[in-house]
Amino acid sequence: MTNQTAVLDEVMELESPLAHSEPAILSGPPGARGAELPAWFRDQQRTAWATFESLPFPNRKDQPWRFSSVDALDLSRYVPGPRLNETERTKILDHSIALDAVAGRLIFADEQLLRRDPLPEPLLKRGVLLMPLERALLEHEDLFRRHFMAQPATLGSAKFAALHQAWVTSGTFVYVPRGVEVELPIEIFHWLHGENAAVFPHILLIADELSKVTVIEHFRSAHRERAGFACGVNDLVVGQGAKVNYICAQNWNDKVLSIQMNATTVSREASGLSLNVHLGGAYSRFESLSRLTGEGARSDLLAVAVTDGTQEFDARTLQDHISPHTTSDLLYKNALTDRARNTFGGLIRVEPHAHFTDAYQTVRNLLLSDDAEANSMPGLEILADNVKCSHGATSGQINEEEMFYLLARGIPLPVAKQLLVSGFLNEVVDRLDHPAITDLVHGLIEDKFQHRPRE
Amino acid sequence: MNKLSITNLRVSIADQEIIRGLSLAVPKGEIHAIMGPNGSGKSTLAKVLTGHPDYKITAGEVLMDGENILALAPDERARKGLFLAFQYPSEIPGVTIANFLRAAVQARLPEGEELEATDYYAKLYEKMDLLEMDRSFTSRSVNEGFSGGEKKRNEILQLAMLQPKYAVLDETDSGLDIDALKVVAHGVNSLRGPNLGVILITHYQRLLDYIIPDHVHVMVQGRIVRSGGKELALELEEKGYESYETVKDEIGEPAMA
């Protein structure tokens, strides 16, 4: 039901297609692969590639990359994954169900669409769209072009956003028309499969006025030992009075380099909630831009990260209050073991005239070992009056009295530790009002502990 | 053999001796009340028995059914059948009572055996009914935002669920109004029987109107200075602990500054 990443290891040693001829991603944008795409899109790709090449590589001296292990960003080894054979496809599909009840499901592996479980007839009739990007840019060109990568990546990863745009071909387009509520979640899987494979997961979600939708994206590795690179974008456009929940369940193996860029735009009286669960990756960076563009807009930015070994999780956020009477609430909680590192750099910006803003930013790090390292850089930039803002970042250890209470009940130390860590993270996870997904996330976190060697 | 036996126990914290040669034997099936003024070391005794890491045992032994438990880690002692109802139970944010108790019950099962969820919940609800606790309690975080009475009820719920051989109830009456006190006492009385030995630590006689002890001990300056039947509690209520001042002098310098 939950994380079955490890399972594939045993079954996938059939034939390793080591010899393939794809050139490295750094040798240039895709040629033949993009042949069937419209000219305007290919032009954008070429421009993006030029931008990628012109922008400098991140440097720790740049504030957006302060404390980041920029050496981890060497992209020279990554290549487009080879075509999957039937056996491989079947095995991956067997592991691509996380929620029992969904409105629709898309499953990608190494940029290849393996399966699409379409929306039910009533939703299709009401105009809800769930389709791969390459279909959307042909069939819904105006809508697509208006919103596709409309927000520039300003939190450090402009170079990677350009790389993404130069390469992206597969991904998801979701459109929910005015007044339509999609009750069940939409589930999307992105798998890394080939050795050193590069993927560019993309989702563009547009929720029109008074609509409602929940999307969960799973990021998983088919093999425990294979390195890979994921450079993804998730853009959420929340129309007036609409409500969007977006859950990112990042569970790559610990060899993967992952960069994810998010832009969320929340209109008047609308609400956007994103929950990012970061469990995998060697180096995983997440940039989140939340723009509150209409009065009464609300954005909840939630994240939990559980890192161990030498894993590094690097989060950069901007809560941008553009209109008055807007609310944003960021709550990030990280549990770090071994030599894991976490960095948080976040800014609340209240633009001129965005009076009566409520903005909160809270980061809590739970350090479970002496060698774990957490760096937090919260920030405020207030250019309006009558605002209520707070920000705070703390790091601490497990409370000894809480631990003793559990031990005194006969709960063994490793279990007690796991309970306390889960409890610490639950404050975030339980903010999501969706029991099935909450259970799923709890299960993923639990699995992460199960796979740790026992102390 | 069938007793919790403390012999000549000496305990200090930060070089200050708090328990100074305490001996006490509680056979299974009996309830022993320990009464004493503030600072006499009652709560220290409770924590030491459970294995709290802050205290240093300098002499003596504690045998549970003949086994020396001082060498065991706190969780091992608990699994072998020792229970402490805390005076100030910790709040555990984000961990529900259901999950917390399930982990504790699971820890008592043999290796490889999985807890049967339906049996577990049936038992949990039965015990909660006994303590007049609403079902919604199970989904609340352990002790978080609980009133004093709710916290103490939750301690007794755990006692009922974990079925220890010996239980130490540390000031279980503190912070309870009369109605809550009756409920808690009812819970303890219902668990009373030949398979449970209880040390009931209290400052006031009040609780002993509802949980009638088999024996009462007076603890002053880290020792048991007098033992008697349940009537001793009434005497203490009437006369207070002042009459033991002389005892204090005999012992020497006060244990607590």
XYZ file of C-alpha atoms in Angstrom:
712
model
C 0.000 0.000 0.000
C 2.721 2.471 0.870
C 6.332 2.730 -0.148
C 7.323 -0.204 -2.262
C 10.440 1.271 -3.739
C 12.670 -1.375 -2.288
C 10.599 -4.239 -3.630
C 11.506 -3.579 -7.213
C 15.153 -4.148 -6.478
C 14.715 -7.864 -6.315
C 12.670 -8.202 -9.447
C 14.433 -5.840 -11.775
C 17.759 -7.559 -12.229
C 16.537 -9.271 -15.374
C 18.348 -7.556 -18.175
C 20.242 -4.347 -17.690
C 20.139 -2.318 -20.859
C 23.514 -0.732 -20.141
C 24.366 0.002 -23.705
C 22.271 2.837 -25.007
C 23.203 5.681 -27.172
C 21.481 8.706 -25.651
C 23.903 11.601 -25.280
C 24.219 13.287 -21.878
C 21.657 15.972 -21.136
C 24.405 18.572 -21.031
C 25.270 17.940 -24.676
C 22.212 19.839 -25.780
C 18.426 19.893 -25.921
C 16.604 16.895 -27.292
C 16.590 16.660 -31.066
C 14.413 14.003 -32.586
C 12.313 13.519 -29.443
C 10.816 16.929 -29.851
C 10.032 16.521 -33.547
C 6.273 16.146 -33.053
C 6.007 19.235 -30.832
C 4.659 22.499 -32.274
C 7.157 25.063 -33.484
C 6.344 27.656 -30.787
C 7.096 25.124 -28.079
C 10.340 24.069 -29.694
C 11.327 27.727 -29.990
C 10.724 28.141 -26.274
C 12.863 25.085 -25.636
C 15.728 26.463 -27.687
C 15.532 29.825 -25.933
C 15.464 28.072 -22.570
C 18.535 26.070 -23.497
C 20.383 29.258 -24.382
C 19.336 30.717 -21.033
C 20.553 27.600 -19.261
C 23.917 27.884 -20.946
C 24.265 31.594 -20.254
C 23.450 31.490 -16.538
C 26.265 30.848 -14.099
C 26.441 27.716 -12.040
C 25.246 28.172 -8.420
C 27.842 29.344 -5.976
C 27.707 29.171 -2.198
C 28.566 32.830 -2.063
C 25.177 33.608 -3.617
C 22.627 34.081 -0.836
C 20.091 31.680 -2.450
C 22.725 28.934 -2.289
C 24.210 29.726 1.079
C 24.896 26.507 3.024
C 24.002 24.398 -0.044
C 26.308 21.620 -1.210
C 26.587 23.007 -4.718
C 29.180 20.371 -5.623
C 26.332 17.870 -5.641
C 24.939 19.661 -8.694
C 27.360 18.202 -11.231
C 25.035 17.159 -14.048
C 27.566 15.637 -16.439
C 26.649 12.001 -15.835
C 22.910 12.229 -16.458
C 21.247 10.975 -19.620
C 17.678 10.501 -20.816
C 16.527 7.087 -19.630
C 16.291 4.302 -22.248
C 12.925 3.012 -23.394
C 11.444 0.607 -20.899
C 10.659 -2.907 -22.067
C 7.377 -4.663 -21.366
C 8.620 -6.511 -18.277
C 9.940 -3.336 -16.725
C 6.754 -1.481 -17.492
C 4.646 -4.186 -15.888
C 6.748 -4.266 -12.758
C 6.563 -0.512 -12.309
C 2.833 -0.405 -12.968
C 2.342 -3.084 -10.329
C 3.820 -0.685 -7.799
C 2.046 2.434 -8.933
C -1.032 2.476 -6.763
C -0.831 4.338 -3.499
C -4.411 5.506 -2.992
C -7.306 3.100 -3.464
C -9.805 5.690 -4.576
C -8.691 8.279 -7.107
C -10.342 10.468 -9.729
C -7.605 9.714 -12.219
C -4.033 8.555 -12.408
C -0.983 9.107 -14.626
C 2.150 7.004 -14.370
C 5.469 8.094 -15.837
C 8.841 6.369 -15.754
C 11.938 7.993 -17.208
C 9.713 10.540 -18.982
C 7.637 7.825 -20.641
C 3.924 7.711 -19.980
C 3.233 4.130 -18.929
C -0.442 4.415 -18.180
C -3.298 6.819 -17.878
C -6.384 6.029 -15.800
C -8.834 8.542 -17.225
C -11.266 10.630 -15.229
C -14.766 9.268 -14.760
C -17.345 10.229 -17.364
C -19.217 12.827 -15.235
C -16.025 14.830 -14.665
C -15.072 14.622 -18.341
C -18.534 15.842 -19.263
C -18.143 18.825 -16.974
C -14.916 19.727 -18.739
C -12.274 18.578 -16.283
C -9.004 17.892 -18.058
C -6.304 15.478 -16.946
C -3.786 14.768 -19.683
C -0.115 14.605 -20.550
C 1.514 17.932 -21.349
C 2.220 17.176 -24.975
C -1.487 16.723 -25.622
C -2.445 19.826 -23.667
C -0.099 22.072 -25.600
C -1.718 20.935 -28.828
C -5.368 20.756 -27.770
C -5.499 23.638 -25.271
C -2.783 25.853 -26.594
C -4.149 29.210 -25.341
C -4.747 28.090 -21.786
C -1.487 26.223 -21.717
C 0.631 29.058 -23.074
C -0.953 31.567 -20.711
C 0.182 29.655 -17.644
C 3.075 27.426 -18.665
C 6.155 28.471 -16.670
C 4.624 31.918 -16.323
C 6.403 32.620 -13.039
C 10.149 33.062 -13.327
C 12.215 31.040 -10.864
C 13.557 33.737 -8.542
C 14.699 31.684 -5.595
C 18.035 30.580 -6.994
C 17.250 27.951 -9.590
C 16.676 30.039 -12.713
C 19.351 27.971 -14.416
C 17.586 24.725 -13.563
C 14.199 26.120 -14.506
C 15.702 26.867 -17.921
C 17.104 23.359 -18.143
C 13.681 22.018 -17.227
C 11.967 24.051 -19.903
C 14.528 23.018 -22.510
C 13.949 19.334 -21.823
C 10.423 18.923 -20.540
C 8.183 16.832 -22.732
C 6.200 14.719 -20.357
C 4.163 15.857 -17.443
C 0.643 16.541 -16.377
C -1.898 19.134 -17.258
C -4.909 19.500 -14.983
C -7.742 21.914 -15.549
C -10.835 22.128 -13.383
C -13.568 24.386 -14.805
C -15.593 26.903 -12.860
C -17.608 25.473 -9.980
C -16.508 21.855 -10.426
C -15.376 19.967 -7.373
C -13.210 16.924 -7.958
C -13.832 14.997 -4.769
C -11.289 12.196 -5.104
C -7.608 13.002 -5.460
C -5.695 12.795 -8.715
C -2.627 10.596 -8.353
C 0.549 10.927 -10.411
C 3.673 8.803 -10.324
C 7.115 9.752 -11.579
C 9.630 6.919 -11.505
C 13.343 7.028 -12.083
C 14.440 3.812 -13.717
C 17.586 3.851 -15.880
C 21.107 4.249 -14.547
C 21.866 7.988 -14.288
C 18.524 8.792 -15.851
C 17.333 12.383 -15.933
C 13.668 13.263 -15.619
C 11.873 16.584 -15.834
C 8.547 16.065 -14.057
C 6.052 18.814 -14.647
C 2.586 19.597 -13.499
C 0.514 22.573 -14.482
C -2.688 22.715 -12.479
C -5.300 25.324 -13.163
C -8.316 25.487 -10.873
C -10.902 27.874 -12.191
C -13.281 29.936 -10.039
C -14.952 28.091 -7.155
C -13.520 24.756 -8.147
C -11.815 22.259 -5.917
C -9.157 19.638 -6.540
C -6.496 17.608 -4.733
C -3.431 16.241 -6.493
C -0.734 13.992 -5.116
C 2.537 13.390 -6.942
C 4.754 10.474 -6.003
C 8.432 10.567 -6.862
C 10.047 7.165 -6.610
C 13.055 5.151 -7.727
C 12.592 1.728 -9.254
C 16.043 0.677 -8.063
C 17.635 1.364 -4.740
C 21.164 1.776 -6.071
C 20.759 3.673 -9.334
C 21.682 7.336 -9.416
C 19.378 9.760 -11.169
C 18.484 13.398 -11.621
C 15.060 14.942 -11.262
C 14.480 18.535 -12.239
C 10.804 19.244 -11.733
C 8.318 22.069 -11.800
C 4.912 22.174 -10.177
C 2.841 25.230 -10.920
C -0.515 25.728 -9.277
C -2.963 28.386 -10.390
C -5.798 28.807 -7.923
C -8.680 30.825 -9.340
C -11.112 32.997 -7.372
C -12.702 31.144 -4.487
C -11.116 27.860 -5.559
C -9.398 25.384 -3.298
C -6.353 23.366 -4.297
C -4.460 20.804 -2.258
C -1.149 19.640 -3.656
C 0.896 16.896 -2.044
C 4.406 16.043 -3.129
C 5.610 12.711 -1.787
C 9.305 12.756 -2.641
C 10.752 9.343 -2.008
C 13.632 8.989 -4.460
C 16.430 6.641 -3.464
C 19.357 8.205 -1.622
C 21.502 8.418 -4.773
C 19.234 10.884 -6.554
C 19.846 14.563 -7.138
C 16.534 16.382 -7.054
C 15.533 19.961 -7.702
C 11.884 20.927 -7.554
C 10.522 24.368 -8.295
C 7.038 25.432 -7.308
C 4.990 28.502 -8.069
C 1.555 28.864 -6.563
C -0.713 31.783 -7.419
C -3.730 32.243 -5.185
C -6.524 34.586 -6.290
C -9.260 36.334 -4.359
C -10.940 34.285 -1.609
C -9.050 31.230 -2.816
C -6.999 28.756 -0.859
C -3.924 26.833 -1.859
C -2.368 24.230 0.398
C 0.769 22.321 -0.433
C 2.284 19.560 1.650
C 5.767 18.481 0.676
C 7.077 15.265 2.116
C 10.800 14.875 1.579
C 12.208 11.502 2.448
C 14.595 10.586 -0.354
C 17.402 12.014 -2.419
C 21.109 12.538 -1.835
C 20.635 16.255 -2.330
C 17.098 17.482 -2.628
C 16.221 21.109 -3.147
C 12.761 22.567 -3.066
C 11.940 26.127 -4.030
C 8.470 27.375 -3.323
C 6.987 30.661 -4.398
C 3.538 31.503 -3.105
C 1.865 34.560 -4.563
C -1.247 35.958 -2.939
C -2.789 38.088 -5.631
C -6.348 38.717 -4.456
C -8.027 39.838 -1.260
C -8.909 37.012 1.070
C -6.412 34.624 -0.494
C -4.826 32.050 1.745
C -1.752 29.909 1.227
C -0.592 27.083 3.472
C 2.961 25.952 2.838
C 3.633 22.740 4.689
C 6.630 20.459 4.586
C 8.160 17.611 6.514
C 11.586 16.180 5.845
C 13.159 13.095 7.342
C 16.825 12.894 6.449
C 19.526 10.469 7.492
C 22.934 9.267 6.348
C 24.462 12.130 4.394
C 21.182 13.295 2.891
C 20.709 16.992 2.372
C 17.421 18.839 2.103
C 17.536 22.421 0.950
C 14.367 24.540 1.028
C 13.940 28.093 -0.204
C 10.618 29.868 0.017
C 8.933 33.169 -0.671
C 5.523 34.130 0.653
C 4.695 37.084 -1.531
C 1.728 39.146 -0.328
C 0.642 41.253 -3.257
C -2.937 42.057 -2.188
C -4.327 43.305 1.118
C -6.189 40.986 3.513
C -4.203 37.913 2.560
C -2.921 35.118 4.742
C -0.006 32.770 4.417
C 1.145 30.177 6.880
C 4.364 28.247 6.437
C 5.166 25.325 8.710
C 8.245 23.208 7.969
C 9.393 20.453 10.269
C 12.555 18.464 9.759
C 13.889 15.438 11.587
C 17.591 14.850 10.999
C 19.721 11.852 11.916
C 23.330 10.806 11.307
C 25.180 13.446 9.297
C 22.122 14.788 7.513
C 21.914 18.459 6.627
C 18.934 20.757 6.273
C 18.886 24.298 5.033
C 15.929 26.645 5.104
C 15.944 30.074 3.566
C 12.565 31.797 3.565
C 11.196 35.263 3.099
C 7.834 36.806 3.838
C 7.387 39.835 1.614
C 4.477 42.149 2.146
C 4.266 44.363 -0.915
C 3.269 48.036 -0.684
C -0.545 48.349 -0.296
C -0.845 44.735 0.916
C -2.211 45.999 4.204
C -3.876 43.735 6.750
C -1.669 40.829 5.829
C -1.310 37.850 8.155
C 1.865 35.939 7.456
C 3.534 33.256 9.500
C 6.676 31.264 9.002
C 7.721 28.519 11.392
C 10.602 26.100 10.970
C 11.368 23.412 13.529
C 14.335 21.089 13.345
C 14.603 17.988 15.466
C 18.223 16.925 15.674
C 18.527 13.224 16.454
C 22.293 13.035 16.319
C 25.226 15.256 17.218
C 26.496 15.365 13.650
C 23.248 16.479 12.006
C 23.230 20.090 10.876
C 20.364 22.494 10.370
C 20.693 26.030 9.085
C 17.691 28.315 9.010
C 17.479 31.770 7.530
C 14.002 33.181 8.067
C 13.282 36.656 6.788
C 10.719 39.423 6.684
C 10.331 42.328 4.293
C 7.332 44.432 5.153
C 6.407 47.341 2.912
C 2.829 47.849 4.109
C 1.043 48.872 7.303
C -1.214 46.997 9.653
C 0.286 43.604 9.130
C 0.573 40.643 11.449
C 3.725 38.696 10.747
C 5.774 36.256 12.705
C 8.688 34.078 11.870
C 10.810 31.747 13.867
C 13.177 28.864 13.438
C 14.276 26.544 16.201
C 16.416 23.462 16.517
C 16.208 21.048 19.382
C 16.632 17.504 20.548
C 14.178 14.960 21.818
C 12.751 16.001 25.161
C 14.214 13.705 27.842
C 11.091 13.688 30.000
C 8.887 12.755 27.042
C 11.304 9.950 26.224
C 11.286 8.708 29.825
C 7.505 8.684 29.858
C 7.458 6.346 26.845
C 10.227 4.122 28.221
C 8.395 3.906 31.542
C 5.526 2.349 29.633
C 7.781 -0.406 28.343
C 8.162 1.009 24.836
C 11.677 0.119 23.585
C 14.024 2.994 22.787
C 13.960 2.793 18.953
C 10.156 2.592 18.912
C 9.907 5.410 21.430
C 12.178 7.536 19.278
C 10.092 6.825 16.202
C 6.877 7.694 18.019
C 8.299 11.004 19.218
C 9.598 11.893 15.762
C 6.293 10.998 14.116
C 4.507 13.007 16.762
C 6.743 15.947 16.012
C 5.961 15.700 12.286
C 2.250 14.997 12.719
C 1.476 18.576 13.570
C 2.246 19.311 9.921
C 0.777 16.214 8.294
C -2.473 16.491 10.246
C -3.081 19.947 8.824
C -4.145 18.194 5.638
C -7.830 17.479 5.851
C -7.741 14.268 3.857
C -7.603 11.070 5.944
C -6.564 8.699 3.137
C -3.608 10.862 2.145
C -2.702 11.552 5.769
C -2.569 7.788 6.387
C -0.470 7.338 3.276
C 2.018 9.988 4.383
C 2.232 8.500 7.880
C 2.955 5.140 6.252
C 5.720 6.602 4.074
C 7.382 8.179 7.097
C 7.070 4.944 9.057
C 8.651 3.004 6.196
C 11.567 5.386 6.187
C 12.215 4.460 9.833
C 11.775 0.743 9.173
C 14.506 0.854 6.553
C 16.964 2.405 8.931
C 19.371 0.031 10.611
C 18.311 -0.436 14.211
C 20.494 1.261 16.796
C 9.305 -13.985 46.292
C 5.932 -12.514 45.379
C 6.702 -9.003 46.429
C 8.380 -5.761 45.535
C 11.142 -5.521 48.054
C 13.262 -2.445 48.694
C 16.212 -2.876 51.040
C 18.382 -0.128 52.510
C 18.038 2.054 49.400
C 20.180 5.153 49.184
C 19.752 7.650 46.339
C 21.271 10.986 45.586
C 20.967 13.656 42.946
C 23.800 16.118 42.405
C 25.595 14.871 45.523
C 22.578 15.473 47.701
C 21.249 12.332 49.356
C 17.476 12.196 49.120
C 16.662 8.606 49.998
C 18.659 7.563 52.990
C 18.408 3.904 53.756
C 14.809 3.087 52.879
C 13.399 -0.398 53.271
C 9.917 -1.499 52.300
C 8.278 -4.711 51.132
C 5.007 -4.707 49.189
C 3.543 -8.175 48.615
C 1.351 -8.742 45.589
C -2.285 -8.195 46.437
C -1.671 -5.389 48.927
C -1.925 -1.630 48.770
C 0.682 0.285 50.731
C 0.269 4.008 51.189
C 3.340 6.166 51.660
C 2.567 9.494 53.255
C 4.905 12.248 54.135
C 5.566 15.977 54.046
C 6.790 17.746 50.932
C 10.439 17.089 50.247
C 10.534 13.790 52.080
C 11.642 11.967 48.929
C 8.352 10.250 48.017
C 8.393 11.230 44.357
C 12.101 10.493 44.104
C 11.368 6.956 45.275
C 8.731 6.592 42.560
C 11.097 7.778 39.828
C 14.031 5.718 41.060
C 11.987 2.539 41.047
C 11.073 3.241 37.415
C 14.663 3.933 36.432
C 14.787 7.675 35.842
C 18.321 8.526 34.660
C 18.723 11.659 36.800
C 19.195 9.786 40.072
C 22.208 7.942 41.399
C 21.729 4.855 43.509
C 24.572 4.613 45.991
C 23.432 1.607 48.028
C 20.697 -0.971 48.480
C 18.680 -3.190 46.216
C 15.203 -3.468 44.744
C 13.902 -6.933 43.984
C 10.747 -7.524 41.981
C 9.592 -11.082 42.579
C 13.183 -11.886 43.499
C 14.817 -10.223 40.483
C 17.111 -7.248 40.925
C 15.550 -4.558 38.747
C 18.061 -1.789 39.378
C 20.279 -3.237 36.664
C 17.482 -3.047 34.075
C 16.680 -0.206 31.673
C 13.408 1.660 32.354
C 11.562 -0.003 29.466
C 12.687 -3.475 30.578
C 11.434 -2.866 34.107
C 8.111 -1.757 32.710
C 7.760 -4.811 30.485
C 8.559 -7.039 33.460
C 5.560 -5.587 35.242
C 6.401 -2.331 37.006
C 4.211 0.693 36.416
C 4.462 4.312 37.500
C 1.484 6.642 37.420
C 3.281 9.958 37.121
C 2.547 12.924 39.328
C 3.144 15.178 36.350
C 2.582 13.123 33.195
C 4.444 14.402 30.126
C 2.612 15.839 27.173
C 3.528 14.067 23.940
C 2.465 16.274 21.032
C 1.339 14.524 17.879
C 1.183 11.037 19.397
C -2.383 9.862 19.930
C -3.386 7.892 22.995
C -4.428 5.026 20.724
C -1.018 4.830 19.048
C 0.881 5.349 22.270
C -0.951 2.581 24.115
C -0.796 0.286 21.113
C 2.997 0.616 21.089
C 3.096 -0.133 24.807
C 0.831 -3.180 24.499
C 2.689 -4.372 21.386
C 5.993 -4.153 23.294
C 4.678 -6.748 25.745
C 3.892 -9.330 23.070
C 6.395 -12.027 22.150
C 8.788 -11.201 19.294
C 7.080 -11.506 15.927
C 3.542 -11.480 17.279
C 1.304 -8.718 15.982
C -1.302 -7.003 18.087
C -4.865 -7.937 17.158
C -6.454 -4.555 16.497
C -10.079 -5.470 17.244
C -9.227 -7.096 20.584
C -7.062 -4.133 21.450
C -9.787 -1.598 20.806
C -12.392 -3.697 22.589
C -10.227 -3.758 25.695
C -9.325 -0.081 25.376
C -12.977 0.972 25.149
C -13.929 -1.247 28.080
C -11.293 0.396 30.276
C -12.251 3.838 29.065
C -15.871 3.191 29.998
C -14.693 2.173 33.451
C -12.954 5.525 33.819
C -15.844 7.432 32.235
C -13.617 8.617 29.390
C -15.115 9.684 26.106
C -14.122 7.616 23.054
C -12.777 10.734 21.383
C -9.899 10.587 23.874
C -8.150 7.938 21.792
C -7.474 10.350 18.952
C -6.145 13.136 21.163
C -2.424 13.634 21.643
C -1.168 12.124 24.889
C -1.879 14.573 27.737
C -1.696 17.580 25.435
C -4.117 20.219 26.632
C -5.576 17.788 29.180
C -6.991 19.073 32.447
C -5.397 17.793 35.645
C -8.197 15.290 36.068
C -7.920 14.059 32.470
C -4.195 13.504 32.867
C -4.650 11.407 35.993
C -7.465 9.429 34.438
C -5.210 8.768 31.481
C -2.548 7.391 33.851
C -5.057 4.990 35.371
C -6.259 4.014 31.884
C -2.696 2.995 31.071
C -2.463 1.095 34.338
C -5.628 -0.773 33.432
C -4.427 -1.545 29.897
C -0.917 -2.672 30.777
C -1.838 -4.845 33.779
C 1.433 -4.597 35.695
C 2.401 -6.704 38.703
C 3.315 -3.665 40.767
C 2.152 -0.092 40.396
C 3.467 3.060 41.985
C 0.856 5.814 42.022
C 2.599 9.114 42.626
C 0.255 11.789 44.023
C -2.500 10.496 41.795
C -4.973 12.587 43.806
C -3.272 15.917 43.193
C -5.120 18.238 40.882
C -8.372 16.294 41.132
C -11.726 17.615 42.206
C -13.925 15.323 44.243
C -15.794 13.883 41.251
C -12.581 13.121 39.359
C -11.068 11.673 42.525
C -13.966 9.223 42.847
C -13.648 8.121 39.234
C -9.908 7.555 39.569
C -10.341 5.717 42.873
C -13.038 3.549 41.321
C -10.627 2.694 38.524
C -7.860 1.710 40.937
C -10.224 -0.286 43.142
C -11.492 -2.248 40.182
C -7.920 -3.332 39.429
C -7.300 -4.346 43.005
C -6.704 -8.065 43.450
C -4.229 -10.806 44.230
C -2.139 -10.092 41.120
C -1.357 -6.438 41.793
C 0.768 -4.785 44.451
C 0.385 -1.005 44.815
C 2.471 1.743 46.339
C 0.194 4.714 46.781
C 2.120 7.912 47.353
C 0.082 10.764 48.724
C 0.381 13.889 50.746
C -3.207 13.943 51.954
C -5.399 11.439 53.647
C -8.284 12.312 51.305
C -7.460 9.705 48.662
C -7.332 6.988 51.320
C -11.033 7.512 52.026
C -11.656 6.089 48.576
C -8.770 3.668 48.155
C -8.445 1.879 51.475
C -4.811 0.831 52.006
C -3.694 -2.349 53.737
C -0.739 -0.561 55.269
C 0.338 3.039 55.766
C 3.938 4.174 56.000
C 5.221 7.563 57.043
C 8.188 8.800 55.065
C 10.322 11.619 56.427
C 13.741 12.715 55.242
C 14.206 9.792 52.896
C 13.230 6.984 55.254
C 10.195 5.135 56.469
C 9.876 6.318 60.056
C 6.663 4.646 61.020
C 4.365 1.955 59.657
C 0.871 1.000 60.646
C -2.627 0.122 59.492
C -5.093 2.350 57.654
C -5.919 4.187 60.903
C -2.449 5.722 60.822
C -3.595 7.877 57.908
C -6.385 9.350 60.024
C -3.943 10.117 62.783
C -1.667 11.909 60.333
C -4.591 13.897 58.975
C -5.410 15.033 62.489
C -1.960 15.716 63.874
C 0.052 16.488 60.766
C 3.665 15.585 60.286
C 5.005 17.880 63.002
C 5.345 15.079 65.537
C 8.002 13.603 63.277
C 10.223 16.634 63.673
C 12.012 14.813 66.464
C 12.658 11.957 64.118
C 14.146 14.443 61.718
C 16.587 15.526 64.414
C 17.614 11.963 65.043
C 18.381 11.454 61.388
C 20.570 14.517 61.245
C 20.852 17.244 58.661
C 17.870 17.801 56.381
C 18.071 16.025 53.060
C 16.599 18.880 51.084
C 17.863 22.387 51.383
